[in-house]
Short mmCIF file of C-alpha atoms in Angstrom, two decimals:
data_model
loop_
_atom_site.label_atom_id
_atom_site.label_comp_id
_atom_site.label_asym_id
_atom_site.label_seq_id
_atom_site.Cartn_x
_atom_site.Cartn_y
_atom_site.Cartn_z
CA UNK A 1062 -24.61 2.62 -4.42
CA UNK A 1063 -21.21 1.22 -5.18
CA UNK A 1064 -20.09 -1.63 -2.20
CA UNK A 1065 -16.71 0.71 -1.24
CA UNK A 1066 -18.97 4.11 -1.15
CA UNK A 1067 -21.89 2.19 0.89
CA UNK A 1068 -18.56 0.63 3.26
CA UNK A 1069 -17.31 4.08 3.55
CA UNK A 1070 -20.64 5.53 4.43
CA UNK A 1071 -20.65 2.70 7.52
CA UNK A 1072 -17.29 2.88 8.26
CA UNK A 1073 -17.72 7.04 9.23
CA UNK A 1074 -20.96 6.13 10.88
CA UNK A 1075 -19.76 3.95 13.07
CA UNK A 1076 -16.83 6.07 14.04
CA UNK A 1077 -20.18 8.71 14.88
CA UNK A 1078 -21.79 6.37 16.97
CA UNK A 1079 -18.70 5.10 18.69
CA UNK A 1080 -18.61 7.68 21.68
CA UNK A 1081 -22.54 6.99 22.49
CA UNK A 1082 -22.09 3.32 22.23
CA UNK A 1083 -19.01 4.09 24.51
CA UNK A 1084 -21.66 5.92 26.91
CA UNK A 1085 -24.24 2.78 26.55
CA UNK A 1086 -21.90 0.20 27.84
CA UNK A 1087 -19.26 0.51 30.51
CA UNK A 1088 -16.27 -0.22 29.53
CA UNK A 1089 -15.42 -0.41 26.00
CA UNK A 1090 -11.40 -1.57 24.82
CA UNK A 1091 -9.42 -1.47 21.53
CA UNK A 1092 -6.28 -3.17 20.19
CA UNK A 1093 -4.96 -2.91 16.75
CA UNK A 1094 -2.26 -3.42 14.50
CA UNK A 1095 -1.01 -1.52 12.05
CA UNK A 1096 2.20 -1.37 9.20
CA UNK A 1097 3.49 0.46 6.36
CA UNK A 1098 5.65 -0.57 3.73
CA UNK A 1099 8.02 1.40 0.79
CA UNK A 1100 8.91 0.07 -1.93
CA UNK A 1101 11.46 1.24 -4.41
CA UNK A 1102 12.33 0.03 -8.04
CA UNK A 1103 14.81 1.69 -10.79
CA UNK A 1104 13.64 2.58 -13.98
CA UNK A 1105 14.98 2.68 -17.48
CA UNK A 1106 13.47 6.44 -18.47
CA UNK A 1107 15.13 7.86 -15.28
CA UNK A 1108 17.68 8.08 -12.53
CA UNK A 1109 15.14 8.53 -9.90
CA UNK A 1110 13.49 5.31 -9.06
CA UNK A 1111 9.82 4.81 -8.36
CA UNK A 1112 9.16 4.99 -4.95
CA UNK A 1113 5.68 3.72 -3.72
CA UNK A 1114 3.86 2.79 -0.31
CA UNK A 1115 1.35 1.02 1.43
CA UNK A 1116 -0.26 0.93 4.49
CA UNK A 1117 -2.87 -0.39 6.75
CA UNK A 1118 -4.44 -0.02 9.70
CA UNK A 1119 -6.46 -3.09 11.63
CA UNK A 1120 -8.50 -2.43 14.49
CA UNK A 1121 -11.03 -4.37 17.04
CA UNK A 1122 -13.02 -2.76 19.90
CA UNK A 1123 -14.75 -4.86 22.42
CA UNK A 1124 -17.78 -3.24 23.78
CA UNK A 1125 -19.21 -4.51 27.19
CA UNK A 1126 -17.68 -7.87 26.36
CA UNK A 1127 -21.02 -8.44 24.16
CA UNK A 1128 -19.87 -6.97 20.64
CA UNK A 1129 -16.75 -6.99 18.76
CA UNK A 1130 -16.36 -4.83 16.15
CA UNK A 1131 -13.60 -4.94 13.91
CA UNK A 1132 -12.42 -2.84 11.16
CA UNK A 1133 -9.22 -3.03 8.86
CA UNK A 1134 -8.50 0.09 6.31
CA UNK A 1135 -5.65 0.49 3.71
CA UNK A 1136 -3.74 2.98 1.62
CA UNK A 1137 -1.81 2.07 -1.55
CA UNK A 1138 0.29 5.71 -2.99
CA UNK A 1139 1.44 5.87 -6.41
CA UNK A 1140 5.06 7.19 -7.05
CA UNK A 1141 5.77 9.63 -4.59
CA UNK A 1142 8.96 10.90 -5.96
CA UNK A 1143 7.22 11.44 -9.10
CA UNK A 1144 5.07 13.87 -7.22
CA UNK A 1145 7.09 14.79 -5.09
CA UNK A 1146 8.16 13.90 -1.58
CA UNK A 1147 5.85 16.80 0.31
CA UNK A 1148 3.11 17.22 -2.31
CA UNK A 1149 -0.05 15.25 -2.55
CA UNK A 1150 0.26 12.25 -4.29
CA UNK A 1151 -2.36 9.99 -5.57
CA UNK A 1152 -3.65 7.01 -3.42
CA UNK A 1153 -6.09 4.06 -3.19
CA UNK A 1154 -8.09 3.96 -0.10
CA UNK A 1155 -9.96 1.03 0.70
CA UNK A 1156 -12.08 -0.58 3.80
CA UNK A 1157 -11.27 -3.76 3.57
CA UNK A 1158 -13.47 -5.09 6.43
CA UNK A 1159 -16.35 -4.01 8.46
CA UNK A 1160 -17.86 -6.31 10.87
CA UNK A 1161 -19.84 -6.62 13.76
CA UNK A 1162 -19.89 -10.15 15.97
CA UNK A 1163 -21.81 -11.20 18.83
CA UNK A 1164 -21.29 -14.18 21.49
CA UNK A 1165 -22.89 -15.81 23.88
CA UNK A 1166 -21.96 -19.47 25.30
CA UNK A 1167 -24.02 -22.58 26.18
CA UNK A 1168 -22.84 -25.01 28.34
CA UNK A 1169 -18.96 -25.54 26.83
CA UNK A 1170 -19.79 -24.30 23.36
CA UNK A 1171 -19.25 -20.98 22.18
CA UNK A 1172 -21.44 -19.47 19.34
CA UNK A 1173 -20.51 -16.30 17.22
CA UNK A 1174 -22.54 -14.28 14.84
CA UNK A 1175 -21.20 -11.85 12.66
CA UNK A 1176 -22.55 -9.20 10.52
CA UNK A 1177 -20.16 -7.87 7.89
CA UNK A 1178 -18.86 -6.25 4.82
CA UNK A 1179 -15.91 -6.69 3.04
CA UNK A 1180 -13.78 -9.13 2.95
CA UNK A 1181 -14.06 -11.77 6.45
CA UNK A 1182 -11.88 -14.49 7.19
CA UNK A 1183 -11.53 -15.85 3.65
CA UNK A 1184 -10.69 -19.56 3.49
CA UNK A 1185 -6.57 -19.71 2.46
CA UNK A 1186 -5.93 -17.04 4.94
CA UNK A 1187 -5.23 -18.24 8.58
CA UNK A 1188 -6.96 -15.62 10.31
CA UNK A 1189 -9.64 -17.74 11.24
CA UNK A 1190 -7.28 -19.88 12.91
CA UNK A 1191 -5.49 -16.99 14.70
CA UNK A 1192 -8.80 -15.49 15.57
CA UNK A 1193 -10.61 -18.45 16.80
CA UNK A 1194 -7.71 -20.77 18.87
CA UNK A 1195 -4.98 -17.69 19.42
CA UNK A 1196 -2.02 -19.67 17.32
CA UNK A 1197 0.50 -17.52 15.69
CA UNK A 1198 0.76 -17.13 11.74
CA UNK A 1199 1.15 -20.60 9.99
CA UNK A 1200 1.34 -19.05 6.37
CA UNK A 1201 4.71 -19.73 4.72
CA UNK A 1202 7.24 -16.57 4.89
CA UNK A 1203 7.64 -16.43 1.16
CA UNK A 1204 3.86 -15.47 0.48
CA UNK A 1205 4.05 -12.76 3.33
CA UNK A 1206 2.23 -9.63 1.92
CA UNK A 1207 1.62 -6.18 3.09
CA UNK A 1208 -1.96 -5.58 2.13
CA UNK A 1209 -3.28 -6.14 5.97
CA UNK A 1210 -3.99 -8.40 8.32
CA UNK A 1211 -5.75 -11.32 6.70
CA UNK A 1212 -3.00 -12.09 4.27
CA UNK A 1213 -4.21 -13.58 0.28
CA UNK A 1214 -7.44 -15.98 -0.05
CA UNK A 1215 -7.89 -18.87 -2.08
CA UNK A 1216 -11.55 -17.74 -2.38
CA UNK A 1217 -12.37 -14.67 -0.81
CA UNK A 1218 -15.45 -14.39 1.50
CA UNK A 1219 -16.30 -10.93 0.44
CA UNK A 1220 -19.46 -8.70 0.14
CA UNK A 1221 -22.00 -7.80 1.84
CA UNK A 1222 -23.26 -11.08 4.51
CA UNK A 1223 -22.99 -13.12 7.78
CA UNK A 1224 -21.66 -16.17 9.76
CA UNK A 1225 -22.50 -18.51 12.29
CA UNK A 1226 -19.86 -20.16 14.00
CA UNK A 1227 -19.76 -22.47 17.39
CA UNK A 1228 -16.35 -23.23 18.76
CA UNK A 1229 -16.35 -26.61 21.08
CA UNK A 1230 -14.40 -27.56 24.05
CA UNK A 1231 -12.00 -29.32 22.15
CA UNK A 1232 -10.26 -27.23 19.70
CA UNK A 1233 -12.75 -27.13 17.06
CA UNK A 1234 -14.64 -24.99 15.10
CA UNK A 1235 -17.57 -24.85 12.68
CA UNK A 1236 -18.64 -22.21 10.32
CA UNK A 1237 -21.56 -21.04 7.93
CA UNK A 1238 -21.42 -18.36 5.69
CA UNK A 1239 -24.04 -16.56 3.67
CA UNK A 1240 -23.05 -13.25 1.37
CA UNK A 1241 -23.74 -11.50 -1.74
CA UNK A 1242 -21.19 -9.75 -4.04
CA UNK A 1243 -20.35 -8.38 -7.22
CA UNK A 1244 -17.96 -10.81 -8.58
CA UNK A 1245 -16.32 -9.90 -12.28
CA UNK A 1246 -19.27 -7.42 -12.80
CA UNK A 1247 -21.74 -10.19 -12.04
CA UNK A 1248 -23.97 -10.24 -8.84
CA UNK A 1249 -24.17 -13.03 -7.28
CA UNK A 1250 -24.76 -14.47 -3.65
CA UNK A 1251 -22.95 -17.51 -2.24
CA UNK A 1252 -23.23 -20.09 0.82
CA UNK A 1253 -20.02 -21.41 2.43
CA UNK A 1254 -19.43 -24.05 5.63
CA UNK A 1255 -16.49 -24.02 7.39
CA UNK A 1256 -14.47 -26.73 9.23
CA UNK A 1257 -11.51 -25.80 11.41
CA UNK A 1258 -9.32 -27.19 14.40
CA UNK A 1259 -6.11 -26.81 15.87
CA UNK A 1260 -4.22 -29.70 17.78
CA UNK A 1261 -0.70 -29.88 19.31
CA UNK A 1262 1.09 -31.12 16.45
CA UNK A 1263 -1.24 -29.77 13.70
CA UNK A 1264 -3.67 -27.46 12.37
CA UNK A 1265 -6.44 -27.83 9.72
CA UNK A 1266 -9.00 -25.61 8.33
CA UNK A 1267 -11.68 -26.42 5.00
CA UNK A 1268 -14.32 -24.99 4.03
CA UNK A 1269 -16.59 -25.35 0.50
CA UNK A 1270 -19.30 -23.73 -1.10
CA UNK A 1271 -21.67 -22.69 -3.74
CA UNK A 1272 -22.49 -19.41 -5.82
CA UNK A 1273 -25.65 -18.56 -8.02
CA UNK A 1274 -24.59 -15.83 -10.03
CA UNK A 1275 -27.66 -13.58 -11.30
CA UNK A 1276 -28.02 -12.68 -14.50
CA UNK A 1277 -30.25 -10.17 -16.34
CA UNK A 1278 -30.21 -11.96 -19.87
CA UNK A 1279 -31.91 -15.24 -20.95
CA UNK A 1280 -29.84 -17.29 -24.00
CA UNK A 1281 -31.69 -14.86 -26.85
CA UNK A 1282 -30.67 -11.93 -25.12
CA UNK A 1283 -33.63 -10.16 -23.70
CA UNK A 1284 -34.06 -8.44 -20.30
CA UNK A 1285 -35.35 -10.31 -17.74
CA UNK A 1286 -35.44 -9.11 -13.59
CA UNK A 1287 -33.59 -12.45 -12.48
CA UNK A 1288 -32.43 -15.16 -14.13
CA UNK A 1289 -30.02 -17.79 -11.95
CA UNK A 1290 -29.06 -20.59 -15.34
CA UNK A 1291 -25.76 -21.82 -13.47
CA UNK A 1292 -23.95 -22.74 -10.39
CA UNK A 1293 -20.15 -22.40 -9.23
CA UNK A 1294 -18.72 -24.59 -6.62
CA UNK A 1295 -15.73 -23.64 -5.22
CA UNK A 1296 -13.50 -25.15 -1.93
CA UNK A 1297 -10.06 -25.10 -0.18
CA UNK A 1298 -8.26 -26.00 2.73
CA UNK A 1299 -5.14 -25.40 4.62
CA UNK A 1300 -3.36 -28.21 6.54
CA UNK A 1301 0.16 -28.03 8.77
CA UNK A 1302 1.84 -31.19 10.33
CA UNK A 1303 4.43 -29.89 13.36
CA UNK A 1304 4.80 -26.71 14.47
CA UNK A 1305 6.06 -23.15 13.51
CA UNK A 1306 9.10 -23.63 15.21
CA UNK A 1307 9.44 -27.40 13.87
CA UNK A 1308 10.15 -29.45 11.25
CA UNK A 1309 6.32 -29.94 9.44
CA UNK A 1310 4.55 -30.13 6.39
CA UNK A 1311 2.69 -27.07 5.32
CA UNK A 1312 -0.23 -28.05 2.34
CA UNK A 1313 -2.46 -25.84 1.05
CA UNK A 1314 -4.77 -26.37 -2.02
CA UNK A 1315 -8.13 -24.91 -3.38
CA UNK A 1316 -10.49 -24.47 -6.52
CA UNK A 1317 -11.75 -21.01 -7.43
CA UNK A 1318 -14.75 -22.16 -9.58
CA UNK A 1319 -16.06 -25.24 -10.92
CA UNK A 1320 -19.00 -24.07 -13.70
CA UNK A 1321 -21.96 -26.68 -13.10
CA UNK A 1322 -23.77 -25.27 -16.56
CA UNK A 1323 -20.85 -23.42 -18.92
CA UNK A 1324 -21.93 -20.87 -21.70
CA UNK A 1325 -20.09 -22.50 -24.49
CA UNK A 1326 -21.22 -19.38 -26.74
CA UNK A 1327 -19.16 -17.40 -24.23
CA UNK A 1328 -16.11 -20.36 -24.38
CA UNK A 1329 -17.00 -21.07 -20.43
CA UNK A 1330 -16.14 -24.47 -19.05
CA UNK A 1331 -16.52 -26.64 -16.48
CA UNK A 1332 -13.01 -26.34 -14.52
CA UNK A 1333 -9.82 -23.47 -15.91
CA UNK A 1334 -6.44 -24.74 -14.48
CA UNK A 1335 -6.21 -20.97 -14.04
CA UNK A 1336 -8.73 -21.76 -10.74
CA UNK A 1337 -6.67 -24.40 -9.64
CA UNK A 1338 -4.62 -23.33 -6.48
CA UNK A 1339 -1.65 -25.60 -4.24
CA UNK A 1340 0.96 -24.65 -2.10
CA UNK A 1341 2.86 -27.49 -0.91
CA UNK A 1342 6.30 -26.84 1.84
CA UNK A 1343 7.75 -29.22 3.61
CA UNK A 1344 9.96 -27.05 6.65
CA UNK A 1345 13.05 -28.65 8.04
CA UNK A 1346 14.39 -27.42 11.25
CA UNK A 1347 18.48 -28.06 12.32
CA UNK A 1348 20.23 -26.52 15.16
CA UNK A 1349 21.12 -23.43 13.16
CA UNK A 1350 18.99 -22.87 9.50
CA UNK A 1351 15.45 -23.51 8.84
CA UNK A 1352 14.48 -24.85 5.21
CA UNK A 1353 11.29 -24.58 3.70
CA UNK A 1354 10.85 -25.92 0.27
CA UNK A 1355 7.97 -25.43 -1.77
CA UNK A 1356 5.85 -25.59 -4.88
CA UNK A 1357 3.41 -23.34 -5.80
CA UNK A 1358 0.25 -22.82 -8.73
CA UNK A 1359 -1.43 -19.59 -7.61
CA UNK A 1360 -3.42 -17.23 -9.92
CA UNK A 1361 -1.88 -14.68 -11.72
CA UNK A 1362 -3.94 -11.48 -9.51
CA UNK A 1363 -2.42 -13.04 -5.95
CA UNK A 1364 1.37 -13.15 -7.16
CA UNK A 1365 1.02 -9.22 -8.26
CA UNK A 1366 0.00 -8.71 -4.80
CA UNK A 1367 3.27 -10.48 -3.43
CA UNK A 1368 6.60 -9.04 -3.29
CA UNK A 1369 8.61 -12.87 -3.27
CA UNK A 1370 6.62 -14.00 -5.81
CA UNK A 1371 6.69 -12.62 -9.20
CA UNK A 1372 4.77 -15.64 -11.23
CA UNK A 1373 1.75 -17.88 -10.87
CA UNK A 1374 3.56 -21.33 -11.19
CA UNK A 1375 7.05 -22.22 -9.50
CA UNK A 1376 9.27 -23.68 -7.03
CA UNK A 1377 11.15 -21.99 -4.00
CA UNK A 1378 13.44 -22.76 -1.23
CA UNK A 1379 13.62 -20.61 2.09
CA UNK A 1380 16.60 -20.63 3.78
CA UNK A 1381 16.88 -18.53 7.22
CA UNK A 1382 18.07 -18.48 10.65
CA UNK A 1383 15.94 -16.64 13.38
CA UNK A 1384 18.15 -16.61 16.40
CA UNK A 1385 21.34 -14.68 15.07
CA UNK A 1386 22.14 -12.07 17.81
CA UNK A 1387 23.52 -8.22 17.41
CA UNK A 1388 23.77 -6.30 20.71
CA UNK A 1389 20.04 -6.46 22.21
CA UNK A 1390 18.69 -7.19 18.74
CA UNK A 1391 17.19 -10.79 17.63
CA UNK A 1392 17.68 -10.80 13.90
CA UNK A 1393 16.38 -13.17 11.27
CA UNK A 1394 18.47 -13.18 8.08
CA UNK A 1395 17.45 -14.92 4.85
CA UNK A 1396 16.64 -15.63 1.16
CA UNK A 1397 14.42 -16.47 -0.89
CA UNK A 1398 15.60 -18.80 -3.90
CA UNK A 1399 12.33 -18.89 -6.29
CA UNK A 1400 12.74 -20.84 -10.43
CA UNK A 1401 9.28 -19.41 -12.20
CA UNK A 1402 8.60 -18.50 -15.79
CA UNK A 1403 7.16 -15.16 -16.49
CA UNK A 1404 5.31 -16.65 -19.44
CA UNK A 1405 4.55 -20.06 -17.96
CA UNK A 1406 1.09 -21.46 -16.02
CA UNK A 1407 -0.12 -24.45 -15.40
CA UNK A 1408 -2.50 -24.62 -18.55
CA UNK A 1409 0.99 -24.08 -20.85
CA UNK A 1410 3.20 -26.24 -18.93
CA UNK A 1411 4.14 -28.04 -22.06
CA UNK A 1412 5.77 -24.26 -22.95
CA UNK A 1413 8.53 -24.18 -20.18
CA UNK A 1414 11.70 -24.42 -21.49
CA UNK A 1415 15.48 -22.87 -20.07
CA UNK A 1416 14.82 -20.01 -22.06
CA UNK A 1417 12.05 -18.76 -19.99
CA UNK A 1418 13.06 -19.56 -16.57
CA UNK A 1419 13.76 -16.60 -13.98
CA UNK A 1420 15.65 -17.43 -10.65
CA UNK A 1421 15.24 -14.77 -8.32
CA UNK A 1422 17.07 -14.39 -5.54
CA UNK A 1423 15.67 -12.37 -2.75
CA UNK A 1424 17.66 -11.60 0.99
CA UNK A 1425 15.64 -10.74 3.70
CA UNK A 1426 16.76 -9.57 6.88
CA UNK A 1427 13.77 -8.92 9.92
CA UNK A 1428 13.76 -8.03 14.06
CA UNK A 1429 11.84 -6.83 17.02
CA UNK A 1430 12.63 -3.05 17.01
CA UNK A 1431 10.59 -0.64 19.57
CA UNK A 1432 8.20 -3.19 20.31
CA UNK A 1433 6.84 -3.81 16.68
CA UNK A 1434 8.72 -5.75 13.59
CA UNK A 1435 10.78 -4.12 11.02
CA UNK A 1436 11.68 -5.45 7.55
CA UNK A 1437 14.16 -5.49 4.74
CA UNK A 1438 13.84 -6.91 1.96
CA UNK A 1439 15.12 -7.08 -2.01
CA UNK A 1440 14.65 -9.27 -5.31
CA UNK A 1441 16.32 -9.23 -8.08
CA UNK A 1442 16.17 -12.19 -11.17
CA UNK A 1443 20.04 -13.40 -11.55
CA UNK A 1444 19.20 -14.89 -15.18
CA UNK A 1445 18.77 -11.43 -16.51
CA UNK A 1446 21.15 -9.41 -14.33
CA UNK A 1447 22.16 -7.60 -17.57
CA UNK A 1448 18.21 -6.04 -17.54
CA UNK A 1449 18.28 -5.93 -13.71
CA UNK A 1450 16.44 -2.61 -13.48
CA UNK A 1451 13.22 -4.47 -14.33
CA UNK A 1452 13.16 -7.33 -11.74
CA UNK A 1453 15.61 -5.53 -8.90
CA UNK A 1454 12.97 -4.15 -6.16
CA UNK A 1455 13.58 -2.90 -2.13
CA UNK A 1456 11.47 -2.73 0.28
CA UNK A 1457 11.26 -1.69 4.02
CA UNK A 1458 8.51 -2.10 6.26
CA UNK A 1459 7.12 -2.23 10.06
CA UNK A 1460 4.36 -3.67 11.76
CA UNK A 1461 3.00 -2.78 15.77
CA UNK A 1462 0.71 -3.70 17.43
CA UNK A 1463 -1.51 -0.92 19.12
#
């Protein structure tokens, strides 16, 4: 059974077994969040644009104050005005986590286990953070994304698995992970450990691993029932200096896969700078703007899921102010200034050239409307304004909570 069809299968179960469990302890509670985003973009065949959307919906119930269960769901339409506005349109539905956690204290400590499927508080995403010590988002504005609550991973803890964690008294965490997957068409089962904390000027949060990929294929190609010949190490960590609301020093850096045993009849090797992720932004805070400058090497599946960032390797600054007042509204107006080469990574630096740079600009403009957050957005690369129908995009969004 596929992983999404078994997910599904829970996924309704659970929402079966919900009332009884509901019965079995006395008092159950939910909270949630949920957003929705459209997107629009012209098009060179047509005077209607493309028009698509995508949504999610996050959700946690706390049952008798002895389980948490958590579930996050999403919905990504093809063009709707292609379809048209009020008739069906095709869309991508996906359960993007499933998971059930337990805890129980001893003495000062707290301990967590967690049963899940999915994807679960994936190392480059600071939901472990948010989860675990209650700080708001530290993630840098420019890689804000739509897609749900956990935001984009430098390695993904996804599958089928579990965790351990045990949170001390002083704002620290560790973290064990076991899980099993099906990773570019490969099965293969991987052990993580986690180290997180959160201070008053700072925040950190690593964690490394190892993955035995199976295989069903010795080197002269015959069947065999399991065959583990190599191992993949992989790490990352995320690290602020200051606050959200100060000047700091955001870092971020991370290695998808280091290949212990490459196939060189299959041109593997050891380390790809395609694996190699960093996001580096120093923010500066003065009375009126905020300035966050940054450079970036992320892989080329992670900037298509990104509306500010339309290549893998580049440099950006973010200039905003978040206290600009209209009537009863708190706005926060922006841009985005991003240099990147559609053509350029980090293993054909040597390539870049004037000829290939884009500079995108992109205005934002966000605030607190009916108690969620609603925003605007556009991009558009100012080096080939004359071609602007294929970089020019617009998007509005909101996020609640429930």
């Amino acid at each position: 059974m596929k992983r999404r069809t078994f997910v599904n299968f829970l996924f309704i179960c659970t929402l079966l077994f919900f009332p009884s469990a509901k019965m079995l302890f006395a008092e159950t509670f939910f909270n949630g969040y949920s957003g929705a985003i459209a997107s629009i973009q012209p098009t060179e065949e047509s005077l209607i644009p493309d028009m698509s959307m995508e949504a999610f919906l996050a959700g946690q119930f706390d049952i008798g104050g002895i389980f948490q269960l958590r579930t996050e769901i999403s919905i990504e339409t093809e063009d709707i005005l292609d379809y048209g506005v009020f008739q069906d349109t095709p869309a991508i539905f996906s359960i993007e986590e499933l998971s059930l956690t337990t805890r129980f204290r001893t003495d000062s400590t707290s301990h967590f286990i967690t049963l899940f499927l999915g994807e679960y508080e994936s190392i480059g995403s600071d939901l472990f953070l948010r989860r675990q010590f209650g700080i708001q988002s530290i993630t840098p504005k420019i890689t804000e994304t739509w897609k749900g609550i956990s935001g984009n991973a430098i390695y993904p803890f996804s599958g089928l698995g579990g965790s351990y964690v045990t949170k001390f008294a002083i704002p620290m965490a560790l973290g064990a992970y076991i899980y099993v997957n099906n990773k570019d068409d490969v099965m293969s089962s991987s052990a993580d450990i986690r180290f997180a904390g959160v201070y008053r000027y700072g925040a950190y949060d690593f964690s490394g691993g190892i993955t035995f990929p199976f295989e069903t294929q010795d080197a002269t190609g015959d069947n065999v029932i399991l065959l583990i010949r190599t191992v993949d190490l992989h790490a990352g960590f995320s690290f602020i200096i200051g606050k959200r609301y100060t000047s700091a020093l955001f870092i971020q850096a991370g290695i998808n896969r280091i290949r212990m045993n490459p196939n060189e009849s299959k041109d593997e090797k050891v380390l790809k700078l395609s694996d190699l992720y960093f996001f580096v932004e120093p923010r500066f805070v003065t009375k009126k703007l905020n300035f966050h400058f940054s450079l970036f090497n992320i892989p080329v599946d992670m900037a298509e899921d990104l509306f500010f960032i339309s290549n893998p390797l580049g440099c950006n600054l973010t200039v905003f102010a978040d206290n600009i007042s209209l009537g009863k509204l708190n706005l926060c107006i922006g841009s985005h200034i991003t240099v990147s080469s559609p053509d350029v990574t980090l293993e054909k630096i040597n390539t870049l050239s004037k000829d290939n740079l884009a500079l995108q600009l992109a205005p934002f403009i966000s605030s607190n409307v009916f108690g969620g957050t609603l925003n605007i957005a556009a991009k558009i690369d100012i080096l080939n304004i004359s071609n602007w129908k294929e970089s020019f995009m617009f998007n509005a969004g909101y996020k609640v909570m429930l």
